[in-house]
PDB file of C-alpha atoms and ligand atoms in Angstrom:
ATOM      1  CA  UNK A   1      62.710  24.648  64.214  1.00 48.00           C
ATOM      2  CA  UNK A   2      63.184  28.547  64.321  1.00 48.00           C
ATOM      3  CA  UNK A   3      64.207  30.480  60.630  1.00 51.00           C
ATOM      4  CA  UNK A   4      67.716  32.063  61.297  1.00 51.00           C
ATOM      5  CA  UNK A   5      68.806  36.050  61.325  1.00 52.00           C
ATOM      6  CA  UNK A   6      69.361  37.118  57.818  1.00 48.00           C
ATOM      7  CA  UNK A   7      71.554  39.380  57.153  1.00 46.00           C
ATOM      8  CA  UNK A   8      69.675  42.913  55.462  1.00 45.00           C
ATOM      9  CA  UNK A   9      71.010  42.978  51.625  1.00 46.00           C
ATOM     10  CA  UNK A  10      69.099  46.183  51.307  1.00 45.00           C
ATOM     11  CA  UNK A  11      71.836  47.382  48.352  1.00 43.00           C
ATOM     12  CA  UNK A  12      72.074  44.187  46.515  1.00 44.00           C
ATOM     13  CA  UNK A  13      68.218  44.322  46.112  1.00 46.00           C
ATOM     14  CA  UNK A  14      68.436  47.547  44.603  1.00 40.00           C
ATOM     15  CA  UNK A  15      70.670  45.827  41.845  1.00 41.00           C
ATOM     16  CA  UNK A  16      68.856  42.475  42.145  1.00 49.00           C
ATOM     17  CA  UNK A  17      67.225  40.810  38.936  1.00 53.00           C
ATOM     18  CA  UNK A  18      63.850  42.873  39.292  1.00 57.00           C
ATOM     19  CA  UNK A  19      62.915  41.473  35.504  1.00 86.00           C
ATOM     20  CA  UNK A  20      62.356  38.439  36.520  1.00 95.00           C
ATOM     21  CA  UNK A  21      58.759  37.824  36.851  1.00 96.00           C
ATOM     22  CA  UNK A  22      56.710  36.949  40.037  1.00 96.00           C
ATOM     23  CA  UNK A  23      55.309  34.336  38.244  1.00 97.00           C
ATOM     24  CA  UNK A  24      58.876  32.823  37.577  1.00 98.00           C
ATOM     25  CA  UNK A  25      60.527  33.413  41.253  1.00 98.00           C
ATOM     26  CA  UNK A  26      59.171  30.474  42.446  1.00 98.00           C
ATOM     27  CA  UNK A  27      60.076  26.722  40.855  1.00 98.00           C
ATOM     28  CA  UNK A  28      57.164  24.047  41.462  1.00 98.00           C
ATOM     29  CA  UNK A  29      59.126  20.809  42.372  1.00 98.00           C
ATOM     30  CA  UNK A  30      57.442  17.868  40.432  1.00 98.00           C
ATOM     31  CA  UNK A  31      58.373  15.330  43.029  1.00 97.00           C
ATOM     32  CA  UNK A  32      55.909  12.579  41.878  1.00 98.00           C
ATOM     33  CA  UNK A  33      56.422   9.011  40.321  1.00 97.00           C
ATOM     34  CA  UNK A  34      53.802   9.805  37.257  1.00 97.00           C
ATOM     35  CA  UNK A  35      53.270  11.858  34.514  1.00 97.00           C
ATOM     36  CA  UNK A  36      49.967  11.926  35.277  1.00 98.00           C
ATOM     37  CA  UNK A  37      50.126  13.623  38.753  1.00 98.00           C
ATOM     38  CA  UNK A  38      52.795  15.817  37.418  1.00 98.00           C
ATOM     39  CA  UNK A  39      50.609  17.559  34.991  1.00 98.00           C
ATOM     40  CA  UNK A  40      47.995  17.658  37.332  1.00 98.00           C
ATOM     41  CA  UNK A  41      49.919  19.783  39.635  1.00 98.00           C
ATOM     42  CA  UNK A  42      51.127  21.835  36.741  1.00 98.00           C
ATOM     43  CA  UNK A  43      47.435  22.247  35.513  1.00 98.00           C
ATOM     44  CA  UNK A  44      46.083  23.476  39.279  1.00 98.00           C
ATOM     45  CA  UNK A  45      49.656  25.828  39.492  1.00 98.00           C
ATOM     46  CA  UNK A  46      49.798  27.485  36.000  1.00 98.00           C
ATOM     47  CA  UNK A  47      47.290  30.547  36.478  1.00 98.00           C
ATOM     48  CA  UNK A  48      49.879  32.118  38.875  1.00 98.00           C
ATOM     49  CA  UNK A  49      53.301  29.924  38.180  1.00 98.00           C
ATOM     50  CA  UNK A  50      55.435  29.621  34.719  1.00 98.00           C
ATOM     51  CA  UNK A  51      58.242  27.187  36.591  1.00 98.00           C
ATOM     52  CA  UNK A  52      58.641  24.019  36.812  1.00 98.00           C
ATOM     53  CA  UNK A  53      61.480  21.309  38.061  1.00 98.00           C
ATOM     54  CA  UNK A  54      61.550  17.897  36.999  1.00 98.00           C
ATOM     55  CA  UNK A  55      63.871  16.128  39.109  1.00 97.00           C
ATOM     56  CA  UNK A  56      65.311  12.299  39.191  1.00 97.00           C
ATOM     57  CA  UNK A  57      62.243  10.799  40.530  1.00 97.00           C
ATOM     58  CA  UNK A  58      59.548  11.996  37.731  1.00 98.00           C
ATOM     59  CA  UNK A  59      62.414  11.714  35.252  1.00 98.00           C
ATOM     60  CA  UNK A  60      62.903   8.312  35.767  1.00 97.00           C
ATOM     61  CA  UNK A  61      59.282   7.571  35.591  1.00 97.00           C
ATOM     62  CA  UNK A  62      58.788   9.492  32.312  1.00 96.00           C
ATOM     63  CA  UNK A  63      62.007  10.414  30.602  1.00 95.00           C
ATOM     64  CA  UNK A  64      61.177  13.790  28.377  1.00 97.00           C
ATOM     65  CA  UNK A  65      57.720  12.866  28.119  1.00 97.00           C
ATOM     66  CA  UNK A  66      56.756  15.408  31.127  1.00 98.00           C
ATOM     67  CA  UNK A  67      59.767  17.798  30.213  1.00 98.00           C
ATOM     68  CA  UNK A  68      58.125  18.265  26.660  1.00 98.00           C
ATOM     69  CA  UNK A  69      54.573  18.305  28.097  1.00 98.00           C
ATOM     70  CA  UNK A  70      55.404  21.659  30.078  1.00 98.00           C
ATOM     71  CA  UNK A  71      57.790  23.337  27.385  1.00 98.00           C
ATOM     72  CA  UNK A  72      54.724  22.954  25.106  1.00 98.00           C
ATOM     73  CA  UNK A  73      52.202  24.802  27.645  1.00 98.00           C
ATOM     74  CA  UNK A  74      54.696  27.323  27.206  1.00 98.00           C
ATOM     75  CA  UNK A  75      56.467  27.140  30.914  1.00 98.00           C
ATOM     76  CA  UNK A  76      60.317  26.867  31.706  1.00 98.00           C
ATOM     77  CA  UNK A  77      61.603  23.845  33.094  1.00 98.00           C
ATOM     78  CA  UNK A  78      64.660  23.249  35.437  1.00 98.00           C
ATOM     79  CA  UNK A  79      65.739  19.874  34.987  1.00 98.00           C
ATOM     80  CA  UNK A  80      67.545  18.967  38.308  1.00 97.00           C
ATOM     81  CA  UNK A  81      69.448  15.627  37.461  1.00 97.00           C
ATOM     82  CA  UNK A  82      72.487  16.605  39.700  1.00 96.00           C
ATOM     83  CA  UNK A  83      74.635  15.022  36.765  1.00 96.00           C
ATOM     84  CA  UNK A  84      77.748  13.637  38.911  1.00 95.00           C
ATOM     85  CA  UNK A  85      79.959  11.565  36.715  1.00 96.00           C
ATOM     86  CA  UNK A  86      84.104  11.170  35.256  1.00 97.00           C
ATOM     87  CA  UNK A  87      83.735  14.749  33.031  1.00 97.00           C
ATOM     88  CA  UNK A  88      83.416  12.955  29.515  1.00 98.00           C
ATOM     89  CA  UNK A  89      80.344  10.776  30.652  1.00 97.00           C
ATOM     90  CA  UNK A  90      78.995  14.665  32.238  1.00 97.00           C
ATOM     91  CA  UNK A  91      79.806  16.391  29.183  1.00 97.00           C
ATOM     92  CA  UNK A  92      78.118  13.849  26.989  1.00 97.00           C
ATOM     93  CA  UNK A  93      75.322  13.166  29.650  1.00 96.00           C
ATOM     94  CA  UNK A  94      74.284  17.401  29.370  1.00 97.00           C
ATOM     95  CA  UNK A  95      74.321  17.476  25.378  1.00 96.00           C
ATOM     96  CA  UNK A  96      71.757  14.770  25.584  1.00 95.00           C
ATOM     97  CA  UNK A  97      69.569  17.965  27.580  1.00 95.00           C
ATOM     98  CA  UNK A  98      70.614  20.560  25.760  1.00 92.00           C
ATOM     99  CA  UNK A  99      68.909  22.689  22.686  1.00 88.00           C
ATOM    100  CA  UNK A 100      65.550  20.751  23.801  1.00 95.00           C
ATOM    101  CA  UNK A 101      64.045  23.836  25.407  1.00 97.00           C
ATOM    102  CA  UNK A 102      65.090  23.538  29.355  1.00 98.00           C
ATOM    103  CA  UNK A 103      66.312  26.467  30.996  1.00 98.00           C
ATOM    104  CA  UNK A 104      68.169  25.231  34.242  1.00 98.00           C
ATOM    105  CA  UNK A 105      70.000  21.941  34.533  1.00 97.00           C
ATOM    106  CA  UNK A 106      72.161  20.747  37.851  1.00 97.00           C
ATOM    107  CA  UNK A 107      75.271  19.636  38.050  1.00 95.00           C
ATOM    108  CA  UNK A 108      77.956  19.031  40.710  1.00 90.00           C
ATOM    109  CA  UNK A 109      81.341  18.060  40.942  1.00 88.00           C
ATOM    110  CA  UNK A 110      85.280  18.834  40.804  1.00 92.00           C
ATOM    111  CA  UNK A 111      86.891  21.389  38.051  1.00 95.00           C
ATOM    112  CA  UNK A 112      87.347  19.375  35.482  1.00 96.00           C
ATOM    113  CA  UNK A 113      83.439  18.229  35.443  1.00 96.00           C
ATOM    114  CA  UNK A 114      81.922  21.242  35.906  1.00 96.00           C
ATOM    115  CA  UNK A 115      84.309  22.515  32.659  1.00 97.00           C
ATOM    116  CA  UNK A 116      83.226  19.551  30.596  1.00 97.00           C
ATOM    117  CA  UNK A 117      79.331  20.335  31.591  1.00 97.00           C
ATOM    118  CA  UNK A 118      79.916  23.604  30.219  1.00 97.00           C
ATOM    119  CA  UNK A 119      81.076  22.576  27.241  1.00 97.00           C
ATOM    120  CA  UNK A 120      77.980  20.684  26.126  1.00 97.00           C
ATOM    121  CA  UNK A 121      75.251  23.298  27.495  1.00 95.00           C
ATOM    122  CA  UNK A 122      74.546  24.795  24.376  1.00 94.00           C
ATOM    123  CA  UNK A 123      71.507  27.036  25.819  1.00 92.00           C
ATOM    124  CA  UNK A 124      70.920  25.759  29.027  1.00 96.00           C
ATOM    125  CA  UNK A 125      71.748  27.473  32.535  1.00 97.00           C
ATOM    126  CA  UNK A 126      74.086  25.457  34.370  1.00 97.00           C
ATOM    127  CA  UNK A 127      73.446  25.816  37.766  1.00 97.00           C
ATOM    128  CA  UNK A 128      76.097  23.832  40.074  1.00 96.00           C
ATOM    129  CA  UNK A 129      74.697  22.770  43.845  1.00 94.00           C
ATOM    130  CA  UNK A 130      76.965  23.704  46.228  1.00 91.00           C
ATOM    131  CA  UNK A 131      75.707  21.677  49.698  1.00 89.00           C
ATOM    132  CA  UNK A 132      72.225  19.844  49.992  1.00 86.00           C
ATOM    133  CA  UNK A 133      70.073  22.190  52.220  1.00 78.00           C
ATOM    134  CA  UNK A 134      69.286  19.086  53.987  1.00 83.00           C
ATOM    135  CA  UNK A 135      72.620  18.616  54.864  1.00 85.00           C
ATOM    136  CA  UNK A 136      73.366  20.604  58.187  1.00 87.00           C
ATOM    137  CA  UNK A 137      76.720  21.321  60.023  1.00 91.00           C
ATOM    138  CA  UNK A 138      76.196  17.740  61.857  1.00 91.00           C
ATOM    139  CA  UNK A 139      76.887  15.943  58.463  1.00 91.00           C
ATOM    140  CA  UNK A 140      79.774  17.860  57.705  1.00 90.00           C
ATOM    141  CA  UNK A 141      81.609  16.636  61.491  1.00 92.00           C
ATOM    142  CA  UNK A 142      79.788  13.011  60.924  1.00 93.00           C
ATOM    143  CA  UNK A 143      81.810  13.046  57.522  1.00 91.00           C
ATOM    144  CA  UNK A 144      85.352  14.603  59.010  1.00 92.00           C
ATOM    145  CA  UNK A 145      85.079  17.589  57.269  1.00 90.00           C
ATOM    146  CA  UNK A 146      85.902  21.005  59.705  1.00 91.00           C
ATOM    147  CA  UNK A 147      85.049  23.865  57.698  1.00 91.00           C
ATOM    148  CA  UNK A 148      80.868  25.242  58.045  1.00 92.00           C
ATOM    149  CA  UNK A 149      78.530  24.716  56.111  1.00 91.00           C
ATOM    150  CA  UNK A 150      78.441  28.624  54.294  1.00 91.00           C
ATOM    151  CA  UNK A 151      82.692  27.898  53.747  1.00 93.00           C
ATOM    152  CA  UNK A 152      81.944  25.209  51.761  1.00 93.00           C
ATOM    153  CA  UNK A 153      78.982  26.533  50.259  1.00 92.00           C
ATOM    154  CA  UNK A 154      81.096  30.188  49.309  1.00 94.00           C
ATOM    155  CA  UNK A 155      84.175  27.970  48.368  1.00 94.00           C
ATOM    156  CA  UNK A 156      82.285  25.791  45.898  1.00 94.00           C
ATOM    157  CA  UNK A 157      79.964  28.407  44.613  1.00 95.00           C
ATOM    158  CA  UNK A 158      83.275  31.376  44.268  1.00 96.00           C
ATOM    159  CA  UNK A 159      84.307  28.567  41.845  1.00 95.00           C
ATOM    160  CA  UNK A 160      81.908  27.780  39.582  1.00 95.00           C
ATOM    161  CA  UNK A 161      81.167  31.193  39.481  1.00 95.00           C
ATOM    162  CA  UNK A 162      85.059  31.456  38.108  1.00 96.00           C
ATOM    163  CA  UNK A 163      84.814  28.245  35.736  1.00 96.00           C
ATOM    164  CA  UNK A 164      81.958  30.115  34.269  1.00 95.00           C
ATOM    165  CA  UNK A 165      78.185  28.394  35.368  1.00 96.00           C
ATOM    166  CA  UNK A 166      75.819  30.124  35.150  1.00 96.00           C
ATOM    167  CA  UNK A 167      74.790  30.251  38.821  1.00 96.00           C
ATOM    168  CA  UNK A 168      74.225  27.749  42.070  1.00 96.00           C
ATOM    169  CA  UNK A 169      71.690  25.834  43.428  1.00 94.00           C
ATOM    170  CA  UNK A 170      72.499  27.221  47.608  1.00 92.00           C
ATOM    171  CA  UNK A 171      70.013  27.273  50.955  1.00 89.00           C
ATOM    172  CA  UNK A 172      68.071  30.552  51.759  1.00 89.00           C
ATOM    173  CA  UNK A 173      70.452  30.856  54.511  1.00 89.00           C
ATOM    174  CA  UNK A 174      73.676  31.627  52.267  1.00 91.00           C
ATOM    175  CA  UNK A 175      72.538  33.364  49.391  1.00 93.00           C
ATOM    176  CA  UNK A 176      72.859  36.552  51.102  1.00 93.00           C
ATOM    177  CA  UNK A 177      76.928  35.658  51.812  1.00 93.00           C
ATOM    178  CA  UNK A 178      76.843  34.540  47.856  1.00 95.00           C
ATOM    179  CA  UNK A 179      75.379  37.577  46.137  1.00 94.00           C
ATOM    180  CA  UNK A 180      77.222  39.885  48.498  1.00 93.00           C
ATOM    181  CA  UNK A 181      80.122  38.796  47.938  1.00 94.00           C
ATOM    182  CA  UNK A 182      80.495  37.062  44.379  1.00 94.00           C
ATOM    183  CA  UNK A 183      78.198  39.827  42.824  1.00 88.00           C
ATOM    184  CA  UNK A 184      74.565  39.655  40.956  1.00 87.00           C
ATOM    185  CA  UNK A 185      76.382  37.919  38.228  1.00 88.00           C
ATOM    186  CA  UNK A 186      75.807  34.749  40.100  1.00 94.00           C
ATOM    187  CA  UNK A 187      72.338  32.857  39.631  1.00 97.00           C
ATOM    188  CA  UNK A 188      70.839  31.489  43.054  1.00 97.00           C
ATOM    189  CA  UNK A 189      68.258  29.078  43.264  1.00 97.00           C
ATOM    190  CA  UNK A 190      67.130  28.549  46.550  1.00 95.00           C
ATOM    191  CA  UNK A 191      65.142  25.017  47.568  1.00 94.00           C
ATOM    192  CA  UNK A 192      64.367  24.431  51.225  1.00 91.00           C
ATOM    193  CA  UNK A 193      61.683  27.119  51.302  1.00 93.00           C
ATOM    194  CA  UNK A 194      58.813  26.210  53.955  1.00 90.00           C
ATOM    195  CA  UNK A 195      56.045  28.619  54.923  1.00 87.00           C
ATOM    196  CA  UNK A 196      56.808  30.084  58.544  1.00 77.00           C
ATOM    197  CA  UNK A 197      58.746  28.209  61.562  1.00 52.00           C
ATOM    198  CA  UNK A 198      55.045  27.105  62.722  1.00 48.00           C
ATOM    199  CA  UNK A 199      54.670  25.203  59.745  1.00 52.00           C
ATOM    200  CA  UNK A 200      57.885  23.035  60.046  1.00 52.00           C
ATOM    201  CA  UNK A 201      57.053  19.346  60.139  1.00 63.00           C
ATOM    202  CA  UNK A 202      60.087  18.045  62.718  1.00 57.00           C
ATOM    203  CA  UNK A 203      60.344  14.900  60.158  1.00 60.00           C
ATOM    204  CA  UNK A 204      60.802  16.861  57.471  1.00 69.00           C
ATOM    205  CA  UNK A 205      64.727  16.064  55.850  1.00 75.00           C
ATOM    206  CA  UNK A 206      65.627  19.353  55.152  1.00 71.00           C
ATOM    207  CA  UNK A 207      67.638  21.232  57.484  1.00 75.00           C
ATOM    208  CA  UNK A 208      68.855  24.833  56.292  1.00 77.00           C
ATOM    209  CA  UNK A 209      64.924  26.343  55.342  1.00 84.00           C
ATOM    210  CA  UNK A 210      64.145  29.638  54.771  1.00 90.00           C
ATOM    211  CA  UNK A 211      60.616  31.594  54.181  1.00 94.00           C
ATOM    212  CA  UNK A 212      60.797  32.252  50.085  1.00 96.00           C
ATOM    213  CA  UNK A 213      60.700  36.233  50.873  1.00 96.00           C
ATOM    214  CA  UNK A 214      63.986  35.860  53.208  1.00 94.00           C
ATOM    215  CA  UNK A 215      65.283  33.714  50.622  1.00 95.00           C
ATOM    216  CA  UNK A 216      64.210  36.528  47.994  1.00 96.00           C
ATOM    217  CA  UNK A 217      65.144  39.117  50.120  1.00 94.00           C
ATOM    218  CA  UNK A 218      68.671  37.945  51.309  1.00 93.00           C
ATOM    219  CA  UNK A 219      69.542  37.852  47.603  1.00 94.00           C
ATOM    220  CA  UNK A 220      67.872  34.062  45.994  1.00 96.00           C
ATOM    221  CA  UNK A 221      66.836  34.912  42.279  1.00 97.00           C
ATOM    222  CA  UNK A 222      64.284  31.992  42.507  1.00 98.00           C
ATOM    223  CA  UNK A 223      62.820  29.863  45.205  1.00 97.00           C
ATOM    224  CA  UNK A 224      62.587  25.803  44.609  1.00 97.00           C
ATOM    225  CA  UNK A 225      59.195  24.663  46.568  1.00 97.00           C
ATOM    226  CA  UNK A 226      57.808  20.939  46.403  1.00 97.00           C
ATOM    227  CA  UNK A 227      55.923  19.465  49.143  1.00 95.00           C
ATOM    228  CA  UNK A 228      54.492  22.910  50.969  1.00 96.00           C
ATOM    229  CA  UNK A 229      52.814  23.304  47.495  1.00 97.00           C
ATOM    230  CA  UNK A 230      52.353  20.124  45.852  1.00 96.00           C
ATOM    231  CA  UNK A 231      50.845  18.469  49.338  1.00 95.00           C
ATOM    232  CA  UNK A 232      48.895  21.346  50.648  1.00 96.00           C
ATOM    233  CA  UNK A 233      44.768  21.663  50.444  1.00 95.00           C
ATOM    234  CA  UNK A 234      45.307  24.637  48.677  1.00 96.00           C
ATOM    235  CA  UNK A 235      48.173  24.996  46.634  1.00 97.00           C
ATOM    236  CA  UNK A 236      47.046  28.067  45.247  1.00 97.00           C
ATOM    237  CA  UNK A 237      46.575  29.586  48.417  1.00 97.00           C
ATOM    238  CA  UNK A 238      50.357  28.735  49.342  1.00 97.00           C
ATOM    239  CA  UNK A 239      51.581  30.183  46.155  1.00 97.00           C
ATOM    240  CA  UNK A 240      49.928  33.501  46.769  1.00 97.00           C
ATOM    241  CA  UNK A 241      50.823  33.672  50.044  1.00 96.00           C
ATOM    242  CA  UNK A 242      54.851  33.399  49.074  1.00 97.00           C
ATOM    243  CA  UNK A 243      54.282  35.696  46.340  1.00 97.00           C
ATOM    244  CA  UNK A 244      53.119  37.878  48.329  1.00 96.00           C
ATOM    245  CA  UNK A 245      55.772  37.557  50.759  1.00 95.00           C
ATOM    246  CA  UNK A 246      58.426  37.537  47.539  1.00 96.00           C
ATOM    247  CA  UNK A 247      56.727  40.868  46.512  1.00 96.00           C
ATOM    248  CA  UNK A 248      57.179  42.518  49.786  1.00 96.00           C
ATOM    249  CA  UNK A 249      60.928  41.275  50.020  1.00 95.00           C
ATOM    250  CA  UNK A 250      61.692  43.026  46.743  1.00 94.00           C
ATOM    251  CA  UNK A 251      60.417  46.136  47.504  1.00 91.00           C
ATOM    252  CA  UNK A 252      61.903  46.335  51.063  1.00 80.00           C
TER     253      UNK A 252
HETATM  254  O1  C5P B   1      59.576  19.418  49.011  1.00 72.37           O
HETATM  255  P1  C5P B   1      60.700  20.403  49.096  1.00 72.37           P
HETATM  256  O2  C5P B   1      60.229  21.840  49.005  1.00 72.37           O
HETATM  257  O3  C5P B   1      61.622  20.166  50.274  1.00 72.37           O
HETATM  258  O4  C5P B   1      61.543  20.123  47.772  1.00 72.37           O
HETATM  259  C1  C5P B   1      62.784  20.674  47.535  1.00 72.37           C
HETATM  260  C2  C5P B   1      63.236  20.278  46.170  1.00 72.37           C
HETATM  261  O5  C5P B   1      64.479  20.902  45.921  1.00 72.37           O
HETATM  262  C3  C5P B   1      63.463  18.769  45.973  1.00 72.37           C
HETATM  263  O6  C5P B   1      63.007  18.473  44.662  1.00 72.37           O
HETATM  264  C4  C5P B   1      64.966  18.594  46.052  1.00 72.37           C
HETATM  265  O7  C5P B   1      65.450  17.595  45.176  1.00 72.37           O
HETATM  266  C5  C5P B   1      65.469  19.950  45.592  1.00 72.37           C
HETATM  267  N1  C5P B   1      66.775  20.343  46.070  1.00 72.37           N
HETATM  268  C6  C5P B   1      67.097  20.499  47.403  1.00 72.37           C
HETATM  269  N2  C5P B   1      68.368  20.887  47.766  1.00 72.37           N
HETATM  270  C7  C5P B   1      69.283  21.116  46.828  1.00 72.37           C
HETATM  271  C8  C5P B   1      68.948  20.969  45.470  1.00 72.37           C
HETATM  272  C9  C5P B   1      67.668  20.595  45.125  1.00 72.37           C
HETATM  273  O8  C5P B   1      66.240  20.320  48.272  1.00 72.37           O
HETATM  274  N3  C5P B   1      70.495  21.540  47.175  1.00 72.37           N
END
C-alpha cells in the first residue's frame, strides 16, 4: 500500500493549534480485553504520552474502572463509544459520560442525534466520525452510495461543524480538505496512522492510513494510534519516532 499526495496546508499550520502539547498529539488506542493490559500499556507509554482512548472493546471488559484509572494518573481520556442510537436514548446515553473527567467522546448519526448528544455533554468534546478510515471508496459502490469518500466525509463533517460538535473523528487523508475549508474551529482526530508504506501489514483492515506527521501536517489536531504502538517491541521507540515526525510537520 503506498501513502497518498497530501495536499501542502502550509497557511493553516501557521494558524494550527500549536498549544497543544507533543505529548497530547498522539491518542494511545487501548484496544485490549483487560484492565490489566490496559494499564500496562499506559504504564510503558506515560513518560512521553498524556492520551489515552478507551474504546468499546476495553469498555466492555471494564466499564469506568480503566477510564478512572487513567484520569487519576492525571492523563486525558477519549472515550470512543461511537454512541449510535434514536436521539433520546443518545442524549441520555452521553450524560451517563459526562462531568466524570473525559475529554473526547464519539458519536455519529443524523441531525437530530447529534443535537440531542450535545445537549447532555456538559464538559466533554463531542467529536462526530464522519466515515471509518477502514472504509474505502469500494464500500461506498458495494453499499450503492455514488458520492467519494472525502464528499461524504466534508458533507458530514460541514454539518456537525454547523450543529455545533466540537470537532470530527476523519482519515489523515481528508483533514487537509476539512481544516481548509471549514476553518481551525473544527477539531480533527485522525486514527489510521501507520509508520511508513513499508510498514503496512496487507491484512491490516484499515484502508485510508496516513504517517501521523502528514496527518499533523495536512491539518489533524491529534493522531489516534493502536496496534503500531501497543504491538510493537518497542513502543517507545514508535512513539518517538512519530513525535518526531509530528514535530517536523509543525514546523514545516
Ligand atoms: O490499531 P489502529 O491504529 O488501527 O487503531 C485505530 C483505532 O482508531 C481503533 O481503536 C479504532 O476503533 C479507532 N477508529 C478508527 N476509525 C475511526 C474512528 C476510530 O480506526 N473512524
Amino acid at each position: 500500500m503506498s501513502f497518498p499526495m497530501l495536499p501542502n496546508h502550509n497557511q493553516m499550520k501557521k494558524m494550527s493549534k500549536e498549544n497543544i502539547p507533543l505529548q497530547d498529539r498522539i491518542i494511545v488506542a487501548l484496544d485490549v480485553d483487560t484492565t490489566d493490559k490496559a494499564q500496562e500499556i499506559v504504564k510503558r507509554c506515560e513518560s512521553h504520552i498524556g492520551f489515552y482512548k478507551v474504546g468499546l472493546q476495553l469498555f466492555m471488559a471494564s466499564w469506568f474502572e480503566t477510564v478512572d484509572w487513567i484520569l487519576d494518573r492525571g492523563h486525558k481520556v477519549m472515550l470512543d463509544l461511537k454512541f449510535f442510537d434514536i436521539p433520546e436514548t443518545v442524549k441520555l446515553a452521553v450524560a451517563q459520560v459526562n462531568n466524570r473527567g473525559v475529554s473526547l467522546a464519539t458519536i455519529h448519526g443524523n441531525d437530530a442525534i447529534i443535537r440531542a448528544a450535545l445537549e447532555a455533554r456538559g464538559d466533554m468534546k463531542l467529536l462526530a466520525v464522519t466515515v471509518l478510515t477502514s472504509f474505502g471508496e469500494e464500500d461506498m459502490r458495494a453499499m450503492g452510495m455514488t458520492q467519494s469518500v472525502s464528499d461524504l466525509v466534508f458533507f458530514r463533517a460541514r454539518r456537525a461543524l454547523e450543529l455545533g460538535c466540537d470537532g470530527v473523528v476523519s482519515s489523515g487523508m481528508e483533514a487537509g480538505r476539512l481544516k481548509t475549508e471549514l476553518g481551525e474551529k473544527l477539531l480533527i482526530v485522525t486514527p489510521g496512522i501507520r509508520p511508513g508504506a513499508n510498514t503496512m501489514d496487507p491484512a491490516d483492515d484499515q484502508k485510508r492510513v496516513v504517517t501521523a506527521g502528514m496527518a499533523v501536517g495536512s491539518g489533524a489536531d491529534h493522531v489516534v494510534v493502536g496496534r503500531p504502538i501497543t504491538r510493537a517491541a518497542d513502543p517507545i521507540l514508535v512513539i518517538e519516532t512519530m513525535q518526531q515526525d509530528i514535530a517536523a510537520a509543525l514546523t514545516r
